């Protein structure tokens, strides 16, 4: 909603207003005010505020209302020492959209999103999602001399969330040739609340120096992050069913049929040390080498409850420590081009999500407890060339990502995972963009991805099947033409191949690929005033933006938006 990086105070005075209106009762107003010197030379303040409310075109009942404010202050502009202090408050009130259900399927007969009206809404009128975000940031930069500079950033956030949302499920035993209008769907009702506090500090030093005739830019430092969410989850039973093709969206009081299912108090502590050196050998050769050490500890306490009131307590902890590294070599055969090759590794701790021991069934999910981290390594070779007098840029790369020790079901212990899986991704990508003639820009990209599971266990991903939500083909192309000095028109096309929502033998779900076209125009009335008109999903294409193992969220239909920006 409010971009915290691009909206920093600057040494200038301006006031900017944005007004937006569009289909499905979309309304937005934003203000951006900056004033320099209010606290003396080198200081500046900036205030951003926004209010936004909208539905979703072709998605009945889904709606959101947001507002945010972000005051910021900076000292030391134009000096060797700069201090930035900022605060962000964002609030949202809305009715969440959990889309439509999957029609179940297997590897032999894959399932797909249920072929129902895009507007079908399977929730209740009193479903809700309320969030409040508070973030305080302080950042100090100092340049000691031509060689050394330092930076430290502190951030604290406190976020609250209260929710109730509904998810429609078609029984897995439903034959695929069943007439849709005869199917009754069950509804999962999830509700609860959480308070999440987060503290982070990162401090780093940069040294720019020559050593034995070789130029170095060395960055090193450390970071610490503390997170402590407190969550209460509520379970419901005997939730009303509804028709798949004609869902009844009504008010439903779930209080008599609900009980507290789980309370959790996880705490995570992450500590990292890092160093990265960019080395210029001369004669067109350079290299980048980096190291990072991480320690990640999770402490979890919580209680789960049955419908009858029986209580189960859980207390556990785990610490993972790992070293990761990266290296790349770059060669510039010409002033306008470069060739590079790189390698990196990484890891994913079993406790990386501090609530990872909570399952979707509102119970303790112990399947990953005491597992070592998953590990990955990546290889990439690429090239970058600037053409047409630096007006046009082309980049291309080929890459491989290998993931070992992937979590898969343990064949010997029901309900637990083991690190017996392996995945591989091979791919290639090309991007281009720039001005091909005065007043005409063109940009595009294409990515080919061959992803697959190469090792698994019974009940896990199928060997040879693509990874979840990883299309084999993706591409974009966009163009913009300055018809006159004031009037610009452009278009963008995004295309994507099939994606999987689940990839096991007993549950294999495929969302179809799509291509969507957006149009945009802009008219500049003066230096300080312009109007922009956007038409998203011009041909009203039905595609699925978000895939979940149990539901899919359809795209918005054709959406028109008009905005006006005035600066003075």
Tab-separated table of C-alpha atoms in Angstrom, residues 110-502:
chain	number	residue	atom	x	y	z
A	110	UNK	CA	-6.132	-35.166	-12.929
A	111	UNK	CA	-8.464	-32.799	-11.155
A	112	UNK	CA	-9.087	-29.181	-12.136
A	113	UNK	CA	-10.796	-26.080	-10.782
A	114	UNK	CA	-14.528	-26.725	-10.542
A	115	UNK	CA	-16.216	-25.502	-13.727
A	116	UNK	CA	-18.578	-23.095	-11.986
A	117	UNK	CA	-19.409	-19.440	-12.490
A	118	UNK	CA	-16.465	-17.192	-11.698
A	119	UNK	CA	-18.728	-15.102	-9.467
A	120	UNK	CA	-19.624	-17.999	-7.149
A	121	UNK	CA	-18.806	-17.164	-3.528
A	122	UNK	CA	-18.812	-19.989	-0.982
A	123	UNK	CA	-18.311	-17.986	2.197
A	124	UNK	CA	-20.757	-16.286	4.525
A	125	UNK	CA	-21.689	-12.621	4.614
A	126	UNK	CA	-20.129	-12.225	8.070
A	127	UNK	CA	-16.739	-13.709	7.150
A	128	UNK	CA	-14.012	-11.141	7.741
A	129	UNK	CA	-10.314	-10.347	7.717
A	130	UNK	CA	-9.093	-7.499	9.937
A	131	UNK	CA	-5.414	-6.609	10.096
A	132	UNK	CA	-3.477	-3.785	11.722
A	133	UNK	CA	0.212	-3.272	10.978
A	134	UNK	CA	2.567	-0.966	12.892
A	135	UNK	CA	6.207	-0.659	11.814
A	136	UNK	CA	8.899	1.619	13.262
A	137	UNK	CA	12.225	1.919	11.429
A	138	UNK	CA	15.425	3.758	12.344
A	139	UNK	CA	18.427	3.774	10.035
A	140	UNK	CA	21.827	5.411	10.549
A	141	UNK	CA	24.387	5.763	7.733
A	142	UNK	CA	27.880	7.176	8.178
A	143	UNK	CA	30.799	7.577	5.777
A	144	UNK	CA	34.106	7.680	7.650
A	145	UNK	CA	36.287	8.473	4.641
A	146	UNK	CA	36.741	7.497	1.008
A	147	UNK	CA	37.286	3.879	2.046
A	148	UNK	CA	34.914	3.103	4.905
A	149	UNK	CA	31.224	3.532	5.537
A	150	UNK	CA	28.772	1.904	7.959
A	151	UNK	CA	25.039	1.417	8.209
A	152	UNK	CA	22.757	0.078	10.921
A	153	UNK	CA	19.009	-0.457	10.685
A	154	UNK	CA	16.568	-1.190	13.504
A	155	UNK	CA	13.008	-2.275	12.805
A	156	UNK	CA	10.179	-3.153	15.164
A	157	UNK	CA	6.717	-4.229	14.100
A	158	UNK	CA	3.548	-5.260	15.867
A	159	UNK	CA	0.844	-6.782	13.722
A	160	UNK	CA	-2.594	-7.959	14.771
A	161	UNK	CA	-4.930	-10.147	12.780
A	162	UNK	CA	-8.464	-11.403	13.316
A	163	UNK	CA	-10.172	-13.545	10.727
A	164	UNK	CA	-12.969	-15.855	9.750
A	165	UNK	CA	-12.992	-17.391	6.302
A	166	UNK	CA	-14.738	-20.251	4.541
A	167	UNK	CA	-13.357	-22.859	2.162
A	168	UNK	CA	-15.564	-25.073	-0.007
A	169	UNK	CA	-14.562	-28.719	-0.499
A	170	UNK	CA	-15.901	-31.227	-3.029
A	171	UNK	CA	-15.776	-34.720	-1.458
A	172	UNK	CA	-12.756	-36.592	-2.820
A	173	UNK	CA	-14.907	-39.626	-3.652
A	174	UNK	CA	-17.048	-37.623	-6.121
A	175	UNK	CA	-16.822	-39.184	-9.632
A	176	UNK	CA	-15.620	-36.711	-12.245
A	177	UNK	CA	-18.664	-37.340	-14.453
A	178	UNK	CA	-21.069	-36.263	-11.701
A	179	UNK	CA	-23.405	-33.477	-12.903
A	180	UNK	CA	-22.231	-30.306	-11.205
A	181	UNK	CA	-25.703	-29.175	-10.171
A	182	UNK	CA	-26.132	-32.336	-8.079
A	183	UNK	CA	-22.997	-31.803	-5.987
A	184	UNK	CA	-23.138	-30.504	-2.428
A	185	UNK	CA	-19.939	-29.026	-1.017
A	186	UNK	CA	-18.863	-28.988	2.596
A	187	UNK	CA	-17.386	-25.815	4.050
A	188	UNK	CA	-14.376	-25.532	6.300
A	189	UNK	CA	-14.706	-22.534	8.585
A	190	UNK	CA	-11.423	-21.163	9.909
A	191	UNK	CA	-11.323	-18.403	12.494
A	192	UNK	CA	-8.943	-16.996	15.037
A	193	UNK	CA	-6.675	-14.124	15.967
A	194	UNK	CA	-2.984	-13.421	16.355
A	195	UNK	CA	-0.537	-10.807	17.598
A	196	UNK	CA	2.910	-10.898	16.016
A	197	UNK	CA	5.851	-8.876	17.329
A	198	UNK	CA	9.057	-8.680	15.326
A	199	UNK	CA	12.400	-7.001	16.000
A	200	UNK	CA	15.335	-6.880	13.607
A	201	UNK	CA	18.720	-5.204	13.453
A	202	UNK	CA	21.221	-5.343	10.628
A	203	UNK	CA	24.600	-3.644	10.823
A	204	UNK	CA	27.070	-3.713	7.974
A	205	UNK	CA	30.321	-2.062	6.947
A	206	UNK	CA	31.557	-1.309	3.444
A	207	UNK	CA	35.220	-0.947	2.503
A	208	UNK	CA	36.240	0.254	-0.961
A	209	UNK	CA	39.992	-0.265	-1.429
A	210	UNK	CA	42.845	-1.529	-3.614
A	211	UNK	CA	45.035	-4.424	-2.515
A	212	UNK	CA	48.066	-5.465	-4.564
A	213	UNK	CA	46.657	-3.592	-7.533
A	214	UNK	CA	43.263	-5.307	-7.330
A	215	UNK	CA	40.111	-3.329	-6.496
A	216	UNK	CA	37.808	-4.629	-3.755
A	217	UNK	CA	34.404	-3.584	-2.467
A	218	UNK	CA	33.950	-5.562	0.744
A	219	UNK	CA	30.662	-5.624	2.653
A	220	UNK	CA	30.468	-7.467	5.972
A	221	UNK	CA	28.273	-7.408	9.044
A	222	UNK	CA	25.609	-9.204	11.000
A	223	UNK	CA	21.911	-9.296	11.728
A	224	UNK	CA	19.573	-10.509	14.425
A	225	UNK	CA	15.830	-11.122	14.206
A	226	UNK	CA	13.397	-11.955	17.016
A	227	UNK	CA	9.800	-12.962	16.294
A	228	UNK	CA	7.102	-13.857	18.808
A	229	UNK	CA	3.588	-14.445	17.467
A	230	UNK	CA	0.761	-15.443	19.786
A	231	UNK	CA	-2.090	-17.223	18.030
A	232	UNK	CA	-5.528	-18.517	18.963
A	233	UNK	CA	-7.295	-20.759	16.452
A	234	UNK	CA	-10.966	-21.665	16.647
A	235	UNK	CA	-12.536	-24.785	15.131
A	236	UNK	CA	-16.144	-25.127	14.008
A	237	UNK	CA	-18.353	-28.157	13.439
A	238	UNK	CA	-21.649	-28.787	11.634
A	239	UNK	CA	-20.967	-25.901	9.267
A	240	UNK	CA	-23.833	-25.617	6.742
A	241	UNK	CA	-23.190	-27.201	3.352
A	242	UNK	CA	-24.243	-25.585	0.097
A	243	UNK	CA	-24.759	-26.234	-3.600
A	244	UNK	CA	-21.699	-26.258	-5.842
A	245	UNK	CA	-23.430	-24.392	-8.667
A	246	UNK	CA	-25.736	-22.162	-6.612
A	247	UNK	CA	-24.005	-21.418	-3.297
A	248	UNK	CA	-26.064	-19.691	-0.624
A	249	UNK	CA	-24.201	-16.734	0.831
A	250	UNK	CA	-25.971	-15.967	4.095
A	251	UNK	CA	-25.199	-14.741	7.603
A	252	UNK	CA	-24.031	-17.636	9.776
A	253	UNK	CA	-23.493	-17.427	13.523
A	254	UNK	CA	-20.872	-20.076	14.225
A	255	UNK	CA	-20.567	-19.330	17.958
A	256	UNK	CA	-22.722	-22.249	19.226
A	257	UNK	CA	-20.733	-24.704	17.080
A	258	UNK	CA	-17.213	-23.440	17.751
A	259	UNK	CA	-14.508	-24.053	20.326
A	260	UNK	CA	-10.922	-22.968	20.883
A	261	UNK	CA	-8.815	-25.560	19.114
A	262	UNK	CA	-5.305	-24.305	19.699
A	263	UNK	CA	-3.246	-21.623	21.395
A	264	UNK	CA	0.379	-21.223	20.394
A	265	UNK	CA	3.299	-19.100	21.532
A	266	UNK	CA	6.282	-19.775	19.264
A	267	UNK	CA	9.455	-17.727	19.590
A	268	UNK	CA	12.185	-17.613	16.982
A	269	UNK	CA	15.658	-16.120	17.100
A	270	UNK	CA	17.811	-15.774	14.019
A	271	UNK	CA	21.426	-14.583	14.051
A	272	UNK	CA	23.515	-14.146	10.930
A	273	UNK	CA	27.041	-13.086	9.990
A	274	UNK	CA	27.953	-12.321	6.401
A	275	UNK	CA	30.681	-11.031	4.112
A	276	UNK	CA	30.686	-10.430	0.369
A	277	UNK	CA	33.573	-9.134	-1.717
A	278	UNK	CA	33.294	-7.720	-5.231
A	279	UNK	CA	36.721	-7.975	-6.857
A	280	UNK	CA	37.801	-6.141	-10.012
A	281	UNK	CA	40.886	-7.810	-11.521
A	282	UNK	CA	41.036	-5.496	-14.528
A	283	UNK	CA	41.124	-6.451	-18.216
A	284	UNK	CA	37.368	-7.059	-18.084
A	285	UNK	CA	37.488	-9.689	-15.330
A	286	UNK	CA	35.712	-9.460	-11.963
A	287	UNK	CA	34.376	-11.810	-9.315
A	288	UNK	CA	31.940	-11.891	-6.426
A	289	UNK	CA	32.455	-14.191	-3.429
A	290	UNK	CA	30.305	-14.330	-0.330
A	291	UNK	CA	29.831	-16.261	2.895
A	292	UNK	CA	26.967	-16.292	5.373
A	293	UNK	CA	26.583	-18.127	8.693
A	294	UNK	CA	23.147	-18.493	10.268
A	295	UNK	CA	21.876	-19.735	13.586
A	296	UNK	CA	18.113	-20.225	13.762
A	297	UNK	CA	16.384	-21.275	16.988
A	298	UNK	CA	12.685	-21.944	17.509
A	299	UNK	CA	11.027	-22.403	20.902
A	300	UNK	CA	7.396	-23.467	20.818
A	301	UNK	CA	4.830	-23.786	23.573
A	302	UNK	CA	1.134	-24.294	23.088
A	303	UNK	CA	-2.033	-26.143	23.963
A	304	UNK	CA	-4.551	-27.920	21.783
A	305	UNK	CA	-8.104	-28.758	22.825
A	306	UNK	CA	-10.702	-31.253	21.723
A	307	UNK	CA	-14.373	-30.487	21.305
A	308	UNK	CA	-14.940	-32.159	24.670
A	309	UNK	CA	-12.365	-29.910	26.335
A	310	UNK	CA	-9.451	-32.334	26.693
A	311	UNK	CA	-6.131	-30.492	26.602
A	312	UNK	CA	-2.766	-31.499	25.128
A	313	UNK	CA	0.325	-29.439	25.920
A	314	UNK	CA	3.380	-29.170	23.728
A	315	UNK	CA	6.790	-27.657	24.392
A	316	UNK	CA	9.730	-28.114	22.067
A	317	UNK	CA	12.731	-26.332	20.637
A	318	UNK	CA	15.200	-26.744	17.807
A	319	UNK	CA	18.361	-24.953	16.701
A	320	UNK	CA	19.940	-25.113	13.238
A	321	UNK	CA	23.305	-23.631	12.287
A	322	UNK	CA	24.472	-23.565	8.694
A	323	UNK	CA	27.064	-21.973	6.439
A	324	UNK	CA	26.073	-20.849	2.953
A	325	UNK	CA	28.208	-19.352	0.249
A	326	UNK	CA	28.121	-17.954	-3.263
A	327	UNK	CA	30.612	-17.170	-5.996
A	328	UNK	CA	30.428	-15.664	-9.467
A	329	UNK	CA	32.872	-14.718	-12.212
A	330	UNK	CA	32.124	-11.945	-14.710
A	331	UNK	CA	33.943	-11.240	-17.974
A	332	UNK	CA	33.349	-8.175	-20.160
A	333	UNK	CA	34.521	-8.986	-23.705
A	334	UNK	CA	33.305	-5.551	-24.817
A	335	UNK	CA	32.258	-2.310	-23.194
A	336	UNK	CA	28.587	-3.049	-23.873
A	337	UNK	CA	28.465	-6.704	-22.850
A	338	UNK	CA	29.302	-9.211	-20.137
A	339	UNK	CA	29.275	-12.957	-19.532
A	340	UNK	CA	28.958	-14.483	-16.079
A	341	UNK	CA	28.858	-17.816	-14.273
A	342	UNK	CA	27.702	-18.277	-10.694
A	343	UNK	CA	27.095	-20.802	-7.933
A	344	UNK	CA	25.257	-20.522	-4.609
A	345	UNK	CA	23.854	-22.750	-1.901
A	346	UNK	CA	21.152	-22.216	0.722
A	347	UNK	CA	19.125	-24.021	3.384
A	348	UNK	CA	15.591	-24.060	4.788
A	349	UNK	CA	15.308	-24.930	8.503
A	350	UNK	CA	12.412	-27.122	9.580
A	351	UNK	CA	11.381	-24.335	11.964
A	352	UNK	CA	11.721	-21.483	9.452
A	353	UNK	CA	8.032	-20.688	9.869
A	354	UNK	CA	7.574	-20.086	13.574
A	355	UNK	CA	4.067	-21.517	13.292
A	356	UNK	CA	5.172	-24.496	11.210
A	357	UNK	CA	4.095	-26.891	13.948
A	358	UNK	CA	0.458	-25.877	13.408
A	359	UNK	CA	-1.358	-27.910	10.761
A	360	UNK	CA	-4.252	-26.837	8.552
A	361	UNK	CA	-6.514	-29.034	10.704
A	362	UNK	CA	-5.860	-26.726	13.666
A	363	UNK	CA	-3.713	-29.236	15.482
A	364	UNK	CA	-0.035	-29.696	16.225
A	365	UNK	CA	1.715	-30.861	13.067
A	366	UNK	CA	4.747	-32.728	14.305
A	367	UNK	CA	5.779	-34.100	10.914
A	368	UNK	CA	8.878	-31.896	10.576
A	369	UNK	CA	10.011	-31.870	14.191
A	370	UNK	CA	13.698	-32.707	14.630
A	371	UNK	CA	14.387	-32.688	10.896
A	372	UNK	CA	17.600	-31.123	9.644
A	373	UNK	CA	17.282	-28.300	7.102
A	374	UNK	CA	16.506	-28.839	3.445
A	375	UNK	CA	19.478	-27.826	1.290
A	376	UNK	CA	19.686	-26.288	-2.179
A	377	UNK	CA	22.362	-25.342	-4.657
A	378	UNK	CA	22.056	-23.306	-7.837
A	379	UNK	CA	24.190	-22.966	-10.969
A	380	UNK	CA	23.772	-20.194	-13.529
A	381	UNK	CA	25.496	-18.992	-16.698
A	382	UNK	CA	24.329	-15.837	-18.430
A	383	UNK	CA	25.115	-12.832	-20.537
A	384	UNK	CA	24.014	-9.207	-20.762
A	385	UNK	CA	24.360	-6.852	-23.751
A	386	UNK	CA	23.471	-3.208	-24.274
A	387	UNK	CA	22.605	-2.339	-27.891
A	388	UNK	CA	21.469	0.598	-30.012
A	389	UNK	CA	23.658	3.079	-28.192
A	390	UNK	CA	22.692	1.782	-24.753
A	391	UNK	CA	19.007	2.226	-25.567
A	392	UNK	CA	18.204	-1.498	-25.613
A	393	UNK	CA	19.215	-4.227	-23.162
A	394	UNK	CA	19.179	-8.000	-23.715
A	395	UNK	CA	19.939	-10.564	-21.003
A	396	UNK	CA	19.906	-14.354	-21.226
A	397	UNK	CA	20.730	-17.152	-18.813
A	398	UNK	CA	20.527	-20.888	-18.248
A	399	UNK	CA	20.295	-22.293	-14.754
A	400	UNK	CA	19.901	-25.385	-12.621
A	401	UNK	CA	18.579	-25.595	-9.057
A	402	UNK	CA	18.992	-28.801	-7.076
A	403	UNK	CA	17.208	-29.298	-3.782
A	404	UNK	CA	18.287	-32.169	-1.544
A	405	UNK	CA	16.922	-33.509	1.712
A	406	UNK	CA	13.399	-32.501	0.704
A	407	UNK	CA	10.711	-33.249	3.276
A	408	UNK	CA	8.520	-36.171	2.199
A	409	UNK	CA	6.285	-38.606	4.137
A	410	UNK	CA	8.216	-41.079	6.256
A	411	UNK	CA	7.336	-44.580	4.986
A	412	UNK	CA	8.070	-46.091	8.395
A	413	UNK	CA	6.376	-43.629	10.780
A	414	UNK	CA	2.860	-42.509	9.889
A	415	UNK	CA	2.272	-38.778	10.273
A	416	UNK	CA	5.928	-37.807	10.177
A	417	UNK	CA	8.249	-36.652	7.414
A	418	UNK	CA	11.753	-37.650	6.473
A	419	UNK	CA	14.423	-35.923	4.395
A	420	UNK	CA	14.167	-38.480	1.603
A	421	UNK	CA	13.141	-36.300	-1.321
A	422	UNK	CA	15.029	-34.582	-4.092
A	423	UNK	CA	13.987	-31.966	-6.658
A	424	UNK	CA	15.593	-30.469	-9.732
A	425	UNK	CA	14.834	-27.422	-11.853
A	426	UNK	CA	16.506	-26.753	-15.215
A	427	UNK	CA	15.651	-23.539	-16.974
A	428	UNK	CA	16.484	-20.790	-19.404
A	429	UNK	CA	15.427	-17.155	-19.487
A	430	UNK	CA	15.736	-14.269	-21.902
A	431	UNK	CA	14.742	-10.661	-21.260
A	432	UNK	CA	14.845	-7.640	-23.516
A	433	UNK	CA	13.769	-4.068	-23.185
A	434	UNK	CA	14.403	-0.540	-24.282
A	435	UNK	CA	13.676	2.088	-26.888
A	436	UNK	CA	13.750	0.681	-30.410
A	437	UNK	CA	13.023	4.082	-31.944
A	438	UNK	CA	12.267	7.519	-30.476
A	439	UNK	CA	8.951	7.373	-28.646
A	440	UNK	CA	8.552	3.602	-28.916
A	441	UNK	CA	9.659	1.203	-26.175
A	442	UNK	CA	9.421	-2.562	-26.178
A	443	UNK	CA	10.080	-5.068	-23.405
A	444	UNK	CA	9.557	-8.775	-23.030
A	445	UNK	CA	10.709	-11.950	-21.370
A	446	UNK	CA	10.420	-15.697	-21.767
A	447	UNK	CA	11.245	-18.374	-19.206
A	448	UNK	CA	11.398	-22.114	-19.767
A	449	UNK	CA	11.380	-24.297	-16.654
A	450	UNK	CA	11.762	-28.059	-16.559
A	451	UNK	CA	11.001	-28.935	-12.936
A	452	UNK	CA	10.577	-32.369	-11.456
A	453	UNK	CA	10.784	-34.505	-8.365
A	454	UNK	CA	13.651	-36.953	-8.780
A	455	UNK	CA	13.320	-38.852	-5.504
A	456	UNK	CA	10.304	-39.366	-3.257
A	457	UNK	CA	8.481	-41.779	-0.960
A	458	UNK	CA	4.983	-43.314	-1.058
A	459	UNK	CA	2.415	-40.587	-0.468
A	460	UNK	CA	4.847	-37.876	-1.541
A	461	UNK	CA	5.209	-36.072	-4.871
A	462	UNK	CA	5.257	-38.314	-7.932
A	463	UNK	CA	8.741	-38.903	-9.339
A	464	UNK	CA	8.985	-37.055	-12.647
A	465	UNK	CA	6.024	-34.776	-11.936
A	466	UNK	CA	6.513	-30.987	-12.142
A	467	UNK	CA	6.850	-29.038	-8.913
A	468	UNK	CA	3.870	-27.227	-7.465
A	469	UNK	CA	2.925	-23.890	-9.040
A	470	UNK	CA	5.825	-24.074	-11.502
A	471	UNK	CA	4.696	-23.585	-15.122
A	472	UNK	CA	6.860	-24.980	-17.894
A	473	UNK	CA	6.467	-21.815	-19.963
A	474	UNK	CA	6.084	-18.166	-18.899
A	475	UNK	CA	6.312	-15.046	-20.997
A	476	UNK	CA	5.536	-11.348	-21.072
A	477	UNK	CA	5.615	-8.711	-23.768
A	478	UNK	CA	4.810	-5.041	-23.464
A	479	UNK	CA	5.022	-1.943	-25.581
A	480	UNK	CA	4.475	1.776	-25.145
A	481	UNK	CA	4.103	4.407	-27.854
A	482	UNK	CA	4.233	8.172	-27.423
A	483	UNK	CA	1.490	9.155	-29.877
A	484	UNK	CA	2.137	12.828	-29.112
A	485	UNK	CA	4.223	14.625	-26.520
A	486	UNK	CA	1.216	14.491	-24.195
A	487	UNK	CA	-0.488	11.200	-25.089
A	488	UNK	CA	0.951	7.707	-24.505
A	489	UNK	CA	-0.662	4.336	-25.091
A	490	UNK	CA	0.634	0.901	-24.153
A	491	UNK	CA	-0.256	-2.759	-23.858
A	492	UNK	CA	1.061	-5.754	-21.943
A	493	UNK	CA	0.525	-9.472	-22.418
A	494	UNK	CA	1.289	-12.073	-19.740
A	495	UNK	CA	1.138	-15.781	-20.599
A	496	UNK	CA	1.711	-18.811	-18.405
A	497	UNK	CA	1.425	-22.571	-18.855
A	498	UNK	CA	-0.325	-25.155	-16.704
A	499	UNK	CA	0.452	-25.265	-12.972
A	500	UNK	CA	-0.046	-27.969	-10.376
A	501	UNK	CA	-1.932	-27.480	-7.114
A	502	UNK	CA	-1.065	-30.977	-5.865
